[in-house]
Amino acid sequence: MTQTQKIDRTVTGNYFEDFKVGEQIVHATPRTVTVGDVSVYTALYSGRFAVQSSDAFAQSIGYPRSPIDDVLVFHFVIGKTVPDVSRNAIANLGYAEFRFLAPVYPGDTIASTSDVIGVKQNSSGKNGTVYVRTTGRNQNGEEVLSFARWVMVVKRDLDAPAPETVIPELDKTVSPETLGKALPPLKLTVYDYGLAGSPRRWDDYAVGDKIDHVDGQTIEEAEHQMATRLYQNTARVHFNQHRESQERFGRRLVYGGHIISIARSLSFNGLANAFHVLGLNGARHAAPSFAGDTIYAWSEVLEKAELPGRSDAGALRLRTFAVKDRNCADFPGLMEDGQLEDGVVLDMDYWVALPR
């Protein structure tokens, strides 16, 4: 009787000991973005920024047509990286040097690569931190997004030797002088503030302003899974209830990017003209979210800056907190000891552009 040899043709993802500083990972499955993707994204989050909602509005102020929502671009770029970078991750720990570099339009094809820029095994010997710099490019090879992130990844072989520790030096904040490449010159004489939803421009905000975005959005099981599939994010913690029922929380976790999209959508109420995300200084997923949680958000203006060579738009640095099952009328965020208050699930520091 002939014995059949088992040949492994499936992909299990990289474990901590598989990452080598200096290697470049080319991620599979380029993605052509369609108006169908935009429609599904709008249905999931109800984004109302006029530039991303109306071709006519976008064309009137200088775009060739409505660009793809910046956060959706991020989801597509990072979604490509999950099978190779974070399939076996315990946690996504942070982001840095995050810049949108060119607008993306329906019909563009996005592909991602990641360069391994650092590794550090943790003291337990069971896992370690992997640092990568990911770049998203369109079909012409033009960079549309670049960012560094670091994730905690488990080891396959606990006896594998620890690699030499390499921790990259990363900027704590993104300089506004390096931002704005994805923003075309704006025709402010025809910018319709009534259609945009608010008369407030860059000059109308001051450092220290706190904005309660008022509205809340309850996470539905089907919706957060549909969103994560839309981005082709294959992380098992979001989909496999059989597996997750045996883990710490006993249920599927909501993808952290889903919370970012909810918070960004909620921010329209109070920041309706902040239609373009320029870059991200950092984001912390402070606590897990699950279906049934209701997300609220509020923002504080941390800084104002001019964009180099531009008089049509300025930059606001915002710190947005997303909070579950608690409205934000009292601006829940940091306590006196520097710890986050109960209920805070996202602490995000980023730059947006507004007309001047």
mmCIF file of C-alpha atoms in Angstrom:
data_model
loop_
_atom_site.group_PDB
_atom_site.id
_atom_site.type_symbol
_atom_site.label_atom_id
_atom_site.label_comp_id
_atom_site.label_asym_id
_atom_site.label_seq_id
_atom_site.Cartn_x
_atom_site.Cartn_y
_atom_site.Cartn_z
ATOM 1 C CA MET A 1 0.000 0.000 0.000
ATOM 2 C CA THR A 2 1.436 3.312 -1.078
ATOM 3 C CA GLN A 3 1.682 5.880 1.693
ATOM 4 C CA THR A 4 0.735 9.409 0.676
ATOM 5 C CA GLN A 5 3.188 12.081 1.750
ATOM 6 C CA LYS A 6 1.607 15.179 3.255
ATOM 7 C CA ILE A 7 2.693 18.337 1.477
ATOM 8 C CA ASP A 8 1.945 21.612 3.250
ATOM 9 C CA ARG A 9 0.571 24.102 0.753
ATOM 10 C CA THR A 10 -1.101 26.456 3.203
ATOM 11 C CA VAL A 11 0.271 29.692 4.624
ATOM 12 C CA THR A 12 0.613 30.119 8.381
ATOM 13 C CA GLY A 13 2.227 33.547 8.402
ATOM 14 C CA ASN A 14 5.542 34.693 9.816
ATOM 15 C CA TYR A 15 6.503 34.126 13.429
ATOM 16 C CA PHE A 16 8.871 36.338 15.376
ATOM 17 C CA GLU A 17 12.003 34.356 14.517
ATOM 18 C CA ASP A 18 11.181 34.574 10.790
ATOM 19 C CA PHE A 19 11.702 38.346 10.566
ATOM 20 C CA LYS A 20 15.155 39.578 9.518
ATOM 21 C CA VAL A 21 16.176 43.218 9.709
ATOM 22 C CA GLY A 22 16.806 44.553 6.214
ATOM 23 C CA GLU A 23 14.468 42.204 4.355
ATOM 24 C CA GLN A 24 11.641 43.535 2.218
ATOM 25 C CA ILE A 25 8.314 41.741 2.133
ATOM 26 C CA VAL A 26 6.230 42.077 -1.019
ATOM 27 C CA HIS A 27 2.627 41.568 0.016
ATOM 28 C CA ALA A 28 0.260 39.565 -2.163
ATOM 29 C CA THR A 29 -2.949 40.618 -3.908
ATOM 30 C CA PRO A 30 -2.887 44.183 -5.260
ATOM 31 C CA ARG A 31 -6.271 45.854 -4.916
ATOM 32 C CA THR A 32 -8.077 47.955 -7.517
ATOM 33 C CA VAL A 33 -10.287 50.401 -5.633
ATOM 34 C CA THR A 34 -13.816 50.820 -7.020
ATOM 35 C CA VAL A 35 -16.838 53.016 -6.393
ATOM 36 C CA GLY A 36 -18.424 49.851 -5.003
ATOM 37 C CA ASP A 37 -15.794 49.825 -2.241
ATOM 38 C CA VAL A 38 -16.602 53.464 -1.518
ATOM 39 C CA SER A 39 -20.325 52.718 -1.320
ATOM 40 C CA VAL A 40 -19.794 49.849 1.128
ATOM 41 C CA TYR A 41 -17.458 52.001 3.232
ATOM 42 C CA THR A 42 -20.043 54.799 3.317
ATOM 43 C CA ALA A 43 -22.761 52.328 4.318
ATOM 44 C CA LEU A 44 -20.604 51.042 7.176
ATOM 45 C CA TYR A 45 -19.534 54.394 8.633
ATOM 46 C CA SER A 46 -21.800 57.052 7.091
ATOM 47 C CA GLY A 47 -18.909 59.412 6.332
ATOM 48 C CA ARG A 48 -20.195 62.829 5.266
ATOM 49 C CA PHE A 49 -17.155 64.839 4.209
ATOM 50 C CA ALA A 50 -18.246 66.627 1.035
ATOM 51 C CA VAL A 51 -14.982 66.171 -0.885
ATOM 52 C CA GLN A 52 -15.183 62.373 -0.589
ATOM 53 C CA SER A 53 -18.966 62.313 -1.155
ATOM 54 C CA SER A 54 -19.452 64.459 -4.260
ATOM 55 C CA ASP A 55 -17.538 64.457 -7.547
ATOM 56 C CA ALA A 56 -19.049 67.860 -8.342
ATOM 57 C CA PHE A 57 -17.884 69.360 -5.046
ATOM 58 C CA ALA A 58 -14.407 67.852 -5.350
ATOM 59 C CA GLN A 59 -14.002 69.010 -8.954
ATOM 60 C CA SER A 60 -15.122 72.529 -8.101
ATOM 61 C CA ILE A 61 -12.263 72.978 -5.620
ATOM 62 C CA GLY A 62 -9.464 71.388 -7.679
ATOM 63 C CA TYR A 63 -9.668 67.583 -7.592
ATOM 64 C CA PRO A 64 -10.239 65.645 -10.830
ATOM 65 C CA ARG A 65 -12.980 63.713 -8.958
ATOM 66 C CA SER A 66 -13.761 62.620 -5.411
ATOM 67 C CA PRO A 67 -10.694 60.995 -3.846
ATOM 68 C CA ILE A 68 -10.948 57.805 -1.819
ATOM 69 C CA ASP A 69 -11.329 58.461 1.908
ATOM 70 C CA ASP A 70 -7.848 58.604 3.446
ATOM 71 C CA VAL A 71 -8.670 56.105 6.186
ATOM 72 C CA LEU A 72 -9.991 53.640 3.593
ATOM 73 C CA VAL A 73 -6.664 53.932 1.755
ATOM 74 C CA PHE A 74 -4.926 53.114 5.029
ATOM 75 C CA HIS A 75 -7.140 50.052 5.522
ATOM 76 C CA PHE A 76 -6.338 48.714 2.057
ATOM 77 C CA VAL A 77 -2.600 49.255 2.479
ATOM 78 C CA ILE A 78 -2.376 47.712 5.940
ATOM 79 C CA GLY A 79 -4.802 44.916 5.057
ATOM 80 C CA LYS A 80 -2.297 43.603 2.530
ATOM 81 C CA THR A 81 0.343 43.320 5.256
ATOM 82 C CA VAL A 82 -1.633 41.224 7.745
ATOM 83 C CA PRO A 83 -0.870 37.721 6.331
ATOM 84 C CA ASP A 84 2.872 38.436 6.420
ATOM 85 C CA VAL A 85 3.354 40.822 9.355
ATOM 86 C CA SER A 86 0.605 40.426 11.921
ATOM 87 C CA ARG A 87 -1.197 37.139 11.279
ATOM 88 C CA ASN A 88 0.534 35.761 14.380
ATOM 89 C CA ALA A 89 0.576 39.006 16.330
ATOM 90 C CA ILE A 90 -0.681 39.420 19.875
ATOM 91 C CA ALA A 91 -1.102 43.174 19.549
ATOM 92 C CA ASN A 92 -0.534 46.100 17.235
ATOM 93 C CA LEU A 93 1.585 48.397 19.420
ATOM 94 C CA GLY A 94 1.942 51.662 17.538
ATOM 95 C CA TYR A 95 2.466 53.804 14.449
ATOM 96 C CA ALA A 96 4.944 56.532 13.518
ATOM 97 C CA GLU A 97 6.025 58.691 10.551
ATOM 98 C CA PHE A 98 2.634 58.169 8.923
ATOM 99 C CA ARG A 99 2.101 60.340 5.829
ATOM 100 C CA PHE A 100 -0.422 60.404 2.987
ATOM 101 C CA LEU A 101 1.640 61.171 -0.101
ATOM 102 C CA ALA A 102 -0.773 61.181 -3.068
ATOM 103 C CA PRO A 103 -4.544 61.031 -3.554
ATOM 104 C CA VAL A 104 -6.151 57.737 -4.552
ATOM 105 C CA TYR A 105 -9.117 57.632 -6.937
ATOM 106 C CA PRO A 106 -11.550 54.909 -8.026
ATOM 107 C CA GLY A 107 -9.770 52.753 -10.598
ATOM 108 C CA ASP A 108 -6.358 53.055 -8.950
ATOM 109 C CA THR A 109 -4.621 49.825 -7.932
ATOM 110 C CA ILE A 110 -2.889 49.721 -4.565
ATOM 111 C CA ALA A 111 -0.035 47.380 -3.651
ATOM 112 C CA SER A 112 1.989 47.208 -0.434
ATOM 113 C CA THR A 113 5.531 46.354 0.615
ATOM 114 C CA SER A 114 7.064 46.298 4.085
ATOM 115 C CA ASP A 115 10.710 46.663 5.105
ATOM 116 C CA VAL A 116 11.724 45.081 8.415
ATOM 117 C CA ILE A 117 13.505 47.854 10.320
ATOM 118 C CA GLY A 118 13.787 46.414 13.810
ATOM 119 C CA VAL A 119 13.300 43.381 16.095
ATOM 120 C CA LYS A 120 13.459 42.885 19.866
ATOM 121 C CA GLN A 121 12.701 39.663 21.689
ATOM 122 C CA ASN A 122 10.734 40.134 24.898
ATOM 123 C CA SER A 123 12.058 38.956 28.263
ATOM 124 C CA SER A 124 9.583 36.060 28.387
ATOM 125 C CA GLY A 125 11.223 34.489 25.359
ATOM 126 C CA LYS A 126 7.781 33.638 23.995
ATOM 127 C CA ASN A 127 7.354 36.595 21.644
ATOM 128 C CA GLY A 128 8.943 39.788 20.445
ATOM 129 C CA THR A 129 8.369 43.156 18.822
ATOM 130 C CA VAL A 130 8.766 43.541 15.069
ATOM 131 C CA TYR A 131 9.149 46.984 13.485
ATOM 132 C CA VAL A 132 8.267 47.473 9.814
ATOM 133 C CA ARG A 133 8.006 50.394 7.423
ATOM 134 C CA THR A 134 5.114 49.872 5.030
ATOM 135 C CA THR A 135 4.631 51.679 1.732
ATOM 136 C CA GLY A 136 1.529 51.684 -0.420
ATOM 137 C CA ARG A 137 1.968 52.440 -4.117
ATOM 138 C CA ASN A 138 -0.435 52.922 -6.998
ATOM 139 C CA GLN A 139 -0.292 51.272 -10.424
ATOM 140 C CA ASN A 140 2.282 53.835 -11.572
ATOM 141 C CA GLY A 141 4.651 53.082 -8.720
ATOM 142 C CA GLU A 142 3.804 56.387 -7.018
ATOM 143 C CA GLU A 143 3.870 56.255 -3.232
ATOM 144 C CA VAL A 144 0.448 57.057 -1.767
ATOM 145 C CA LEU A 145 1.072 56.213 1.898
ATOM 146 C CA SER A 146 4.065 55.456 4.091
ATOM 147 C CA PHE A 147 4.210 54.574 7.770
ATOM 148 C CA ALA A 148 6.136 52.646 10.399
ATOM 149 C CA ARG A 149 4.385 50.338 12.818
ATOM 150 C CA TRP A 150 5.376 47.798 15.418
ATOM 151 C CA VAL A 151 3.601 44.642 16.474
ATOM 152 C CA MET A 152 4.133 41.973 19.099
ATOM 153 C CA VAL A 153 4.461 38.592 17.382
ATOM 154 C CA VAL A 154 4.601 35.121 18.957
ATOM 155 C CA LYS A 155 7.436 32.672 18.394
ATOM 156 C CA ARG A 156 6.924 29.350 16.654
ATOM 157 C CA ASP A 157 9.914 27.733 18.363
ATOM 158 C CA LEU A 158 10.452 28.890 21.936
ATOM 159 C CA ASP A 159 14.020 27.550 21.770
ATOM 160 C CA ALA A 160 14.928 29.698 18.751
ATOM 161 C CA PRO A 161 17.790 32.044 19.713
ATOM 162 C CA ALA A 162 17.002 35.695 20.274
ATOM 163 C CA PRO A 163 18.068 37.907 17.368
ATOM 164 C CA GLU A 164 20.302 40.914 17.830
ATOM 165 C CA THR A 165 18.116 43.724 19.141
ATOM 166 C CA VAL A 166 17.554 46.550 16.665
ATOM 167 C CA ILE A 167 15.195 49.351 17.676
ATOM 168 C CA PRO A 168 14.797 51.993 14.961
ATOM 169 C CA GLU A 169 14.843 55.690 15.767
ATOM 170 C CA LEU A 170 11.449 57.036 14.769
ATOM 171 C CA ASP A 171 10.133 60.584 14.922
ATOM 172 C CA LYS A 172 7.668 61.127 17.767
ATOM 173 C CA THR A 173 5.614 63.498 15.628
ATOM 174 C CA VAL A 174 5.264 64.145 11.919
ATOM 175 C CA SER A 175 6.516 67.613 10.994
ATOM 176 C CA PRO A 176 3.819 69.650 9.210
ATOM 177 C CA GLU A 177 6.552 70.832 6.851
ATOM 178 C CA THR A 178 6.574 67.324 5.342
ATOM 179 C CA LEU A 179 2.800 67.115 4.868
ATOM 180 C CA GLY A 180 0.333 68.143 2.183
ATOM 181 C CA LYS A 181 1.613 66.228 -0.844
ATOM 182 C CA ALA A 182 -1.774 64.531 -1.330
ATOM 183 C CA LEU A 183 -3.668 67.840 -1.266
ATOM 184 C CA PRO A 184 -4.084 69.678 -4.607
ATOM 185 C CA PRO A 185 -4.240 73.491 -4.741
ATOM 186 C CA LEU A 186 -7.701 74.513 -3.549
ATOM 187 C CA LYS A 187 -10.028 76.978 -5.272
ATOM 188 C CA LEU A 188 -11.373 78.638 -2.163
ATOM 189 C CA THR A 189 -13.445 81.208 -4.063
ATOM 190 C CA VAL A 190 -15.879 78.425 -4.975
ATOM 191 C CA TYR A 191 -15.626 76.346 -1.784
ATOM 192 C CA ASP A 192 -19.254 76.061 -0.688
ATOM 193 C CA TYR A 193 -19.352 75.980 3.114
ATOM 194 C CA GLY A 194 -23.089 75.369 3.088
ATOM 195 C CA LEU A 195 -22.671 72.177 1.097
ATOM 196 C CA ALA A 196 -19.646 71.223 3.193
ATOM 197 C CA GLY A 197 -21.773 71.376 6.344
ATOM 198 C CA SER A 198 -20.009 74.064 8.394
ATOM 199 C CA PRO A 199 -18.701 77.630 8.016
ATOM 200 C CA ARG A 200 -15.703 76.947 10.283
ATOM 201 C CA ARG A 201 -12.288 77.256 8.651
ATOM 202 C CA TRP A 202 -8.749 76.717 9.908
ATOM 203 C CA ASP A 203 -8.656 80.202 11.410
ATOM 204 C CA ASP A 204 -11.779 79.505 13.486
ATOM 205 C CA TYR A 205 -10.074 76.866 15.648
ATOM 206 C CA ALA A 206 -7.700 77.572 18.528
ATOM 207 C CA VAL A 207 -5.215 75.427 20.411
ATOM 208 C CA GLY A 208 -6.999 73.976 23.408
ATOM 209 C CA ASP A 209 -10.425 73.779 21.768
ATOM 210 C CA LYS A 210 -12.316 70.654 22.863
ATOM 211 C CA ILE A 211 -15.028 69.311 20.565
ATOM 212 C CA ASP A 212 -17.612 66.765 21.661
ATOM 213 C CA HIS A 213 -18.690 65.011 18.465
ATOM 214 C CA VAL A 214 -21.968 64.129 20.236
ATOM 215 C CA ASP A 215 -23.160 61.203 18.130
ATOM 216 C CA GLY A 216 -22.610 57.527 18.906
ATOM 217 C CA GLN A 217 -22.359 54.417 16.734
ATOM 218 C CA THR A 218 -23.076 50.900 17.978
ATOM 219 C CA ILE A 219 -20.856 48.156 16.582
ATOM 220 C CA GLU A 220 -22.730 45.300 14.939
ATOM 221 C CA GLU A 221 -21.141 41.848 14.632
ATOM 222 C CA ALA A 222 -21.877 41.575 10.926
ATOM 223 C CA GLU A 223 -20.713 45.100 10.155
ATOM 224 C CA HIS A 224 -17.278 44.928 11.795
ATOM 225 C CA GLN A 225 -16.594 41.591 10.109
ATOM 226 C CA MET A 226 -17.794 42.906 6.749
ATOM 227 C CA ALA A 227 -15.555 45.937 7.136
ATOM 228 C CA THR A 228 -12.516 43.832 7.971
ATOM 229 C CA ARG A 229 -13.189 41.566 4.987
ATOM 230 C CA LEU A 230 -13.552 44.637 2.771
ATOM 231 C CA TYR A 231 -9.916 45.424 3.593
ATOM 232 C CA GLN A 232 -8.872 41.782 3.030
ATOM 233 C CA ASN A 233 -7.534 41.714 6.586
ATOM 234 C CA THR A 234 -7.169 38.036 7.488
ATOM 235 C CA ALA A 235 -6.353 38.287 11.204
ATOM 236 C CA ARG A 236 -8.029 35.308 12.865
ATOM 237 C CA VAL A 237 -9.045 37.159 16.040
ATOM 238 C CA HIS A 238 -11.706 39.035 14.075
ATOM 239 C CA PHE A 239 -13.390 36.058 12.379
ATOM 240 C CA ASN A 240 -12.891 32.693 14.057
ATOM 241 C CA GLN A 241 -15.383 32.430 16.932
ATOM 242 C CA HIS A 242 -14.579 28.740 17.433
ATOM 243 C CA ARG A 243 -10.965 29.594 18.133
ATOM 244 C CA GLU A 244 -11.599 32.825 20.033
ATOM 245 C CA SER A 245 -14.121 31.138 22.336
ATOM 246 C CA GLN A 246 -11.149 29.355 23.869
ATOM 247 C CA GLU A 247 -9.032 32.482 24.238
ATOM 248 C CA ARG A 248 -8.885 35.273 26.825
ATOM 249 C CA PHE A 249 -11.985 37.224 25.815
ATOM 250 C CA GLY A 250 -14.108 34.323 24.611
ATOM 251 C CA ARG A 251 -15.297 36.191 21.530
ATOM 252 C CA ARG A 252 -14.103 37.895 18.356
ATOM 253 C CA LEU A 253 -12.292 41.210 18.708
ATOM 254 C CA VAL A 254 -13.191 44.212 16.596
ATOM 255 C CA TYR A 255 -10.379 45.287 14.242
ATOM 256 C CA GLY A 256 -8.775 48.423 15.688
ATOM 257 C CA GLY A 257 -9.038 50.181 12.332
ATOM 258 C CA HIS A 258 -12.817 49.825 12.552
ATOM 259 C CA ILE A 259 -12.718 52.067 15.632
ATOM 260 C CA ILE A 260 -10.494 54.560 13.801
ATOM 261 C CA SER A 261 -13.035 54.762 10.969
ATOM 262 C CA ILE A 262 -15.934 55.224 13.387
ATOM 263 C CA ALA A 263 -14.097 57.999 15.242
ATOM 264 C CA ARG A 264 -13.147 59.715 11.996
ATOM 265 C CA SER A 265 -16.740 59.575 10.762
ATOM 266 C CA LEU A 266 -18.101 60.911 14.060
ATOM 267 C CA SER A 267 -15.621 63.809 13.937
ATOM 268 C CA PHE A 268 -17.553 65.338 11.032
ATOM 269 C CA ASN A 269 -19.840 66.858 13.656
ATOM 270 C CA GLY A 270 -17.568 69.706 14.712
ATOM 271 C CA LEU A 271 -14.874 69.307 12.048
ATOM 272 C CA ALA A 272 -16.869 69.162 8.806
ATOM 273 C CA ASN A 273 -14.225 70.996 6.765
ATOM 274 C CA ALA A 274 -11.345 68.807 7.986
ATOM 275 C CA PHE A 275 -11.807 66.669 4.877
ATOM 276 C CA HIS A 276 -8.224 65.455 4.441
ATOM 277 C CA VAL A 277 -6.037 63.504 6.861
ATOM 278 C CA LEU A 278 -2.475 64.672 6.301
ATOM 279 C CA GLY A 279 -0.668 62.269 8.596
ATOM 280 C CA LEU A 280 -0.695 60.399 11.876
ATOM 281 C CA ASN A 281 1.646 61.033 14.787
ATOM 282 C CA GLY A 282 0.507 57.994 16.711
ATOM 283 C CA ALA A 283 -2.463 55.918 17.769
ATOM 284 C CA ARG A 284 -3.015 53.665 20.741
ATOM 285 C CA HIS A 285 -5.698 50.995 20.890
ATOM 286 C CA ALA A 286 -6.190 51.300 24.613
ATOM 287 C CA ALA A 287 -8.748 48.554 25.165
ATOM 288 C CA PRO A 288 -10.514 45.897 23.107
ATOM 289 C CA SER A 289 -13.886 46.538 21.484
ATOM 290 C CA PHE A 290 -16.629 44.032 20.791
ATOM 291 C CA ALA A 291 -19.931 43.891 18.963
ATOM 292 C CA GLY A 292 -22.561 45.673 21.018
ATOM 293 C CA ASP A 293 -20.235 48.462 22.183
ATOM 294 C CA THR A 294 -21.388 51.989 21.333
ATOM 295 C CA ILE A 295 -18.556 54.320 20.304
ATOM 296 C CA TYR A 296 -18.500 58.053 21.021
ATOM 297 C CA ALA A 297 -15.654 60.477 20.281
ATOM 298 C CA TRP A 298 -14.244 63.882 21.120
ATOM 299 C CA SER A 299 -11.237 65.853 19.885
ATOM 300 C CA GLU A 300 -8.833 68.450 21.236
ATOM 301 C CA VAL A 301 -6.840 70.875 19.069
ATOM 302 C CA LEU A 302 -3.205 70.386 20.086
ATOM 303 C CA GLU A 303 -1.463 72.572 17.529
ATOM 304 C CA LYS A 304 -1.998 74.729 14.456
ATOM 305 C CA ALA A 305 0.503 74.968 11.612
ATOM 306 C CA GLU A 306 0.825 76.455 8.174
ATOM 307 C CA LEU A 307 1.514 74.120 5.284
ATOM 308 C CA PRO A 308 4.689 75.016 3.381
ATOM 309 C CA GLY A 309 4.116 77.248 0.362
ATOM 310 C CA ARG A 310 0.340 77.289 0.798
ATOM 311 C CA SER A 311 -2.162 79.995 1.675
ATOM 312 C CA ASP A 312 -5.251 77.955 0.757
ATOM 313 C CA ALA A 313 -5.139 75.402 3.599
ATOM 314 C CA GLY A 314 -3.750 75.014 7.077
ATOM 315 C CA ALA A 315 -3.077 72.050 9.353
ATOM 316 C CA LEU A 316 -4.672 71.218 12.685
ATOM 317 C CA ARG A 317 -3.104 68.688 14.999
ATOM 318 C CA LEU A 318 -5.898 66.816 16.737
ATOM 319 C CA ARG A 319 -6.035 64.333 19.569
ATOM 320 C CA THR A 320 -9.176 62.257 19.233
ATOM 321 C CA PHE A 321 -10.404 59.889 21.912
ATOM 322 C CA ALA A 322 -12.915 57.162 21.099
ATOM 323 C CA VAL A 323 -14.856 55.939 24.116
ATOM 324 C CA LYS A 324 -17.233 53.001 24.450
ATOM 325 C CA ASP A 325 -20.612 53.088 26.169
ATOM 326 C CA ARG A 326 -20.075 56.595 27.530
ATOM 327 C CA ASN A 327 -20.874 59.926 25.939
ATOM 328 C CA CYS A 328 -18.106 62.503 25.787
ATOM 329 C CA ALA A 329 -19.781 65.572 27.266
ATOM 330 C CA ASP A 330 -17.186 65.549 30.078
ATOM 331 C CA PHE A 331 -14.290 64.799 27.671
ATOM 332 C CA PRO A 332 -13.028 61.493 29.124
ATOM 333 C CA GLY A 333 -9.368 60.942 28.352
ATOM 334 C CA LEU A 334 -6.307 61.070 30.554
ATOM 335 C CA MET A 335 -6.436 60.949 34.337
ATOM 336 C CA GLU A 336 -4.070 62.923 36.569
ATOM 337 C CA ASP A 337 -1.677 59.974 36.765
ATOM 338 C CA GLY A 338 -1.419 59.869 32.977
ATOM 339 C CA GLN A 339 -3.486 56.700 32.616
ATOM 340 C CA LEU A 340 -6.481 56.578 30.319
ATOM 341 C CA GLU A 341 -9.928 56.653 31.845
ATOM 342 C CA ASP A 342 -12.116 53.557 31.769
ATOM 343 C CA GLY A 343 -13.958 53.199 28.489
ATOM 344 C CA VAL A 344 -11.347 54.840 26.285
ATOM 345 C CA VAL A 345 -10.609 52.450 23.412
ATOM 346 C CA LEU A 346 -8.620 54.725 21.073
ATOM 347 C CA ASP A 347 -6.209 57.603 21.616
ATOM 348 C CA MET A 348 -5.205 59.057 18.230
ATOM 349 C CA ASP A 349 -2.897 62.006 17.472
ATOM 350 C CA TYR A 350 -3.046 63.187 13.858
ATOM 351 C CA TRP A 351 -2.950 66.108 11.408
ATOM 352 C CA VAL A 352 -5.870 67.242 9.231
ATOM 353 C CA ALA A 353 -6.144 69.947 6.574
ATOM 354 C CA LEU A 354 -8.820 72.653 6.493
ATOM 355 C CA PRO A 355 -9.424 75.539 4.081
ATOM 356 C CA ARG A 356 -8.212 78.938 5.299
#
